[in-house]
Coordinates of C-alpha atoms in Angstrom, one line a residue:
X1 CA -17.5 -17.9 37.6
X2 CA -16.0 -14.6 39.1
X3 CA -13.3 -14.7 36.2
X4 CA -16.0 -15.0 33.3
X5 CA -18.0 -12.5 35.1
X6 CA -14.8 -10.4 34.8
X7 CA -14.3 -11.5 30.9
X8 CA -17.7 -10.6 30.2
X9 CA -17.8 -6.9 31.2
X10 CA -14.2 -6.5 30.1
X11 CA -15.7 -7.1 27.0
X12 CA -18.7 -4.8 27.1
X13 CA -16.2 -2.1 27.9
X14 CA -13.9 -2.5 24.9
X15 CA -17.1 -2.6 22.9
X16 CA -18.3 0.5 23.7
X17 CA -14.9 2.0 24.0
X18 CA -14.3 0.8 20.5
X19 CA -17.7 2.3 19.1
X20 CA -17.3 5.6 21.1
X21 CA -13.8 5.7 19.3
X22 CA -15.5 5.2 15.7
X23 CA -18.0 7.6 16.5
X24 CA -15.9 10.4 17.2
X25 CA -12.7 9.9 15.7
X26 CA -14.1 8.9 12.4
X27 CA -12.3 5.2 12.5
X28 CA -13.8 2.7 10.4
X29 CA -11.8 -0.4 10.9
X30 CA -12.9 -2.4 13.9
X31 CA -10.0 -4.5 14.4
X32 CA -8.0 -0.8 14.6
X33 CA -10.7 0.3 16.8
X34 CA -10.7 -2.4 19.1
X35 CA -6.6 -2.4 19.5
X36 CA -7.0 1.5 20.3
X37 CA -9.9 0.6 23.2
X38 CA -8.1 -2.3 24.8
X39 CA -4.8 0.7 24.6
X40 CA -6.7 3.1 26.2
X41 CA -8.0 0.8 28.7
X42 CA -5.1 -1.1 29.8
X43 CA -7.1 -4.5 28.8
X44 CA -4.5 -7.2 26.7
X45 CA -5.4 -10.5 27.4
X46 CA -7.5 -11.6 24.3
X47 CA -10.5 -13.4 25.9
X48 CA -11.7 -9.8 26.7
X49 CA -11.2 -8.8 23.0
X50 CA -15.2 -8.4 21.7
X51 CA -16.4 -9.8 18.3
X52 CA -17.0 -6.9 15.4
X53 CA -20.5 -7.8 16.0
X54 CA -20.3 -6.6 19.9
X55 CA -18.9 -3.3 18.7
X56 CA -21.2 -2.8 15.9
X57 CA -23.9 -3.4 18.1
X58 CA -22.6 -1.0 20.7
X59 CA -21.8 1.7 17.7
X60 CA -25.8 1.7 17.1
X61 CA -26.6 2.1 20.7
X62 CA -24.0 4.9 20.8
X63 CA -25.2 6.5 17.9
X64 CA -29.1 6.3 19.1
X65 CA -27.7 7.7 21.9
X66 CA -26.1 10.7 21.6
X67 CA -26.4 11.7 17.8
X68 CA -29.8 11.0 17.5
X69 CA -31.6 13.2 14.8
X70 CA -28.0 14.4 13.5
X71 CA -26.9 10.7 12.4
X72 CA -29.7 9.2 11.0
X73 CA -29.6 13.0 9.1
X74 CA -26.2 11.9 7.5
X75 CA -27.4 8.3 6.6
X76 CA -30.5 9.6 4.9
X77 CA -28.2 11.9 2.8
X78 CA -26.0 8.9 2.0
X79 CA -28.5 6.8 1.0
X80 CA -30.2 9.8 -1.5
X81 CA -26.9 10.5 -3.0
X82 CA -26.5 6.1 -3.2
X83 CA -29.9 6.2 -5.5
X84 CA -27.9 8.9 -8.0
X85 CA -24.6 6.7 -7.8
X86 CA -26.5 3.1 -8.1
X87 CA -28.4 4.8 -11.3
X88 CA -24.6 6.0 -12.2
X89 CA -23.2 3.0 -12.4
X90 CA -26.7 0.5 -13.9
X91 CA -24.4 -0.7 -16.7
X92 CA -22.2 -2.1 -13.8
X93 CA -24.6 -4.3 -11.7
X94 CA -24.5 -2.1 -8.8
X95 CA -24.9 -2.8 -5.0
X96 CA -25.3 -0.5 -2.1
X97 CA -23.3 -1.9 0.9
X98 CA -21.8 -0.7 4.1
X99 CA -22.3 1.9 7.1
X100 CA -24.6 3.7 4.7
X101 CA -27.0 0.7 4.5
X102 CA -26.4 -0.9 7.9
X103 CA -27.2 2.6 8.8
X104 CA -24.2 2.9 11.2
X105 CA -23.3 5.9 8.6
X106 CA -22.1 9.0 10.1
X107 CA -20.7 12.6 9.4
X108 CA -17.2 10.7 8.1
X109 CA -18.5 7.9 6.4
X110 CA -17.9 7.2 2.6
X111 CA -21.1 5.7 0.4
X112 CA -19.5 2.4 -0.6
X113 CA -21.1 0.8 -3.5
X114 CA -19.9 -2.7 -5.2
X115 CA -20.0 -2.7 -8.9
X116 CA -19.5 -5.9 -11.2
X117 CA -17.7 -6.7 -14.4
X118 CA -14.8 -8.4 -16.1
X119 CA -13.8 -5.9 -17.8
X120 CA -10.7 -4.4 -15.1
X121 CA -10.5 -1.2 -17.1
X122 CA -14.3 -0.8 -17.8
X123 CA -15.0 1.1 -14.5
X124 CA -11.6 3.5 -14.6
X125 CA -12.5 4.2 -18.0
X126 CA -16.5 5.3 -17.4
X127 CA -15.2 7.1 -14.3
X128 CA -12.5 9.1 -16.9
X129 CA -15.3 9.4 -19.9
X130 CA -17.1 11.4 -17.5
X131 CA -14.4 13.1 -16.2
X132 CA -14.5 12.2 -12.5
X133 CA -10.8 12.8 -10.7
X134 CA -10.0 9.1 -9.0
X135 CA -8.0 7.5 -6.7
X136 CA -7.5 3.5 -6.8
X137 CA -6.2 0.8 -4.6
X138 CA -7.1 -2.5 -3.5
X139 CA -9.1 -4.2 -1.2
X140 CA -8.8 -8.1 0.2
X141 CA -12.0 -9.6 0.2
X142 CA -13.3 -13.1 0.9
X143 CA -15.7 -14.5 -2.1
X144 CA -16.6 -17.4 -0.3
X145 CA -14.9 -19.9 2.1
X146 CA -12.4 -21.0 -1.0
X147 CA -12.2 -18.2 -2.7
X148 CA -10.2 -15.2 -1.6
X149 CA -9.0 -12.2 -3.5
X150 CA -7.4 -8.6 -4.1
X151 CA -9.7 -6.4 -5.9
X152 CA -9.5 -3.1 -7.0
X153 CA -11.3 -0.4 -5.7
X154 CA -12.0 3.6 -6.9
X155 CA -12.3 6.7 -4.7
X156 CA -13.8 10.1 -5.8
X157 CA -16.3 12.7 -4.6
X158 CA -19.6 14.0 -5.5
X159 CA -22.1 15.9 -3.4
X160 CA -19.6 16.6 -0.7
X161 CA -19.6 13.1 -0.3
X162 CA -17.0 10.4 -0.5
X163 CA -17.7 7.4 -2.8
X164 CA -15.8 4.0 -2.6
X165 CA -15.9 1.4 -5.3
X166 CA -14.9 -1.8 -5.3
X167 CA -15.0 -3.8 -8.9
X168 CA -15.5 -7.5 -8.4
X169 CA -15.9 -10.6 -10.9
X170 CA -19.3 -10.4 -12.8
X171 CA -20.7 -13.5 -11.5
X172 CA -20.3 -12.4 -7.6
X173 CA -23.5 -10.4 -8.1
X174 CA -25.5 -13.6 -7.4
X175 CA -23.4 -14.3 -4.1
X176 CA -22.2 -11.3 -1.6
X177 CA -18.6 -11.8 -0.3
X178 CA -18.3 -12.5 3.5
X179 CA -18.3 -9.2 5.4
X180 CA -15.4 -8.5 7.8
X181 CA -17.6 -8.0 10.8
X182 CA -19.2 -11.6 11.1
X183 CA -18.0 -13.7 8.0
X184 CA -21.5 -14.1 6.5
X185 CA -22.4 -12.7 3.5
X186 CA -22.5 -9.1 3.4
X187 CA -25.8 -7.1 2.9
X188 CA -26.4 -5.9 0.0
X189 CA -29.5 -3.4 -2.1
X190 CA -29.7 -2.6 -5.5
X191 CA -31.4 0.4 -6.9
X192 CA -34.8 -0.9 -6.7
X193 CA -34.1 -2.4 -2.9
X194 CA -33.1 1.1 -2.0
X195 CA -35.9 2.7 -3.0
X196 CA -38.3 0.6 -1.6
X197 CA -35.9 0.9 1.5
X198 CA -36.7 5.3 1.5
X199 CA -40.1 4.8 0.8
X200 CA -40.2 2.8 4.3
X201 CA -38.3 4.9 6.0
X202 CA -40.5 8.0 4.9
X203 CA -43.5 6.2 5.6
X204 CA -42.3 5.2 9.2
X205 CA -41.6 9.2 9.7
X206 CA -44.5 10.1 9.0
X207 CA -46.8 7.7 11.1
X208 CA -44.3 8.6 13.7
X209 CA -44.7 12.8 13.1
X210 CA -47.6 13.7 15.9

C-alpha cells in the first residue's frame, strides 16, 4: 500500500511538473514534457510516468491558477482569429481542433485547424493563390484503430498568430482521428460550432460581470 501510495503522488508531481514546463517554456508535446519533468525530478521508474490526460488536467489547473485573466485573453484571440481562418478555408471542410478549442491555448500556442480533401495540391495551391508564405511537413496521425497515416501539414502566420494545417482524406470529416492525449477521437468545431461556442462564452461573461 505504502508503495502505491508512493506511485500515486510520484505521479501527481510529474503532472504538474510536466504542465508547469508547458506553461512556461512553450512545450507542446507531452510525451517531451513528461521526459523533461521526470529529468528534472530524478523520477525513472515508469509506473510513476502520468497519462497525457493527468498532465492536461494539471495544465488547466496551472493555467487557472496563475495566468488567469491573461490565458483565457490568448484563447479568446485564438478562437476569433479561428472564425476568419475556418471561413478561409469553407471550400476545405474545415475543423477547429487543439489547445485553442480545449482551451489549454496560451501565449505560444499555434490555431490548428484540420482541413479535408483529396486533392494533395489543392490546399498548397489556395495557400499560394492568395499569396500566403508556407512552410510544410508531416504529421503521423491515427484514423482509427486500422488505419494509420503520414499527412501533410502547412504552417504560416496571420494576425501575429501561428496557423497549423493538417490536410486529411475527404471522408475523415465524418470521423475525427484519435487524439494523442487519450486515443479517443479528437474534438472537433466547425464554423458554425464555434460561433455558437463565443456566443456562450460572451454570454457566460456577462452574467458573470457584477
Amino acid at each position: 500500500m505504502h508503495a502505491q501510495t508512493r506511485t500515486r503522488e510520484r505521479r501527481q508531481q510529474l503532472a504538474h511538473e510536466a504542465a508547469r514546463l508547458m506553461a512556461e517554456g512553450g512545450i507542446r508535446d507531452y510525451h517531451l514534457a513528461k521526459l523533461k519533468a521526470a529529468q528534472r525530478l530524478g523520477i525513472h521508474d515508469d509506473a510513476s510516468l502520468p497519462r497525457n490526460r493527468e498532465i492536461e488536467e494539471a495544465l488547466r489547473e496551472y493555467q487557472r491558477l496563475f495566468l488567469g485573466s491573461d490565458q483565457a485573453f490568448e484563447v479568446r484571440r485564438r478562437r476569433e482569429a479561428a472564425v476568419n481562418a475556418l471561413e478561409f478555408f469553407r471550400d476545405f471542410e474545415p475543423r477547429l481542433v487543439g489547445a485553442t478549442l480545449e482551451g489549454t491555448a496560451d501565449g505560444n500556442s499555434e490555431v490548428a485547424l484540420q482541413l479535408h480533401c483529396d486533392d494533395a495540391d489543392a490546399v498548397p495551391r489556395w495557400l499560394d493563390e492568395h499569396g500566403i508564405p508556407t512552410q510544410s511537413h508531416s504529421r503521423h496521425l491515427r484514423l482509427d484503430r486500422q488505419r494509420e497515416a503520414d499527412f501533410p501539414v502547412w504552417l504560416f502566420s496571420a494576425e501575429d498568430l501561428s496557423f497549423d494545417l493538417t490536410v486529411l482524406p475527404a471522408d475523415v470529416v465524418r470521423q475525427a482521428p484519435l487524439s494523442g492525449v487519450d486515443g479517443k477521437p479528437m474534438r472537433r468545431a466547425s464554423l458554425a460550432q464555434l460561433r455558437v461556442l463565443l456566443a456562450d462564452e460572451e454570454i457566460a461573461g456577462y452574467e458573470a460581470s457584477p
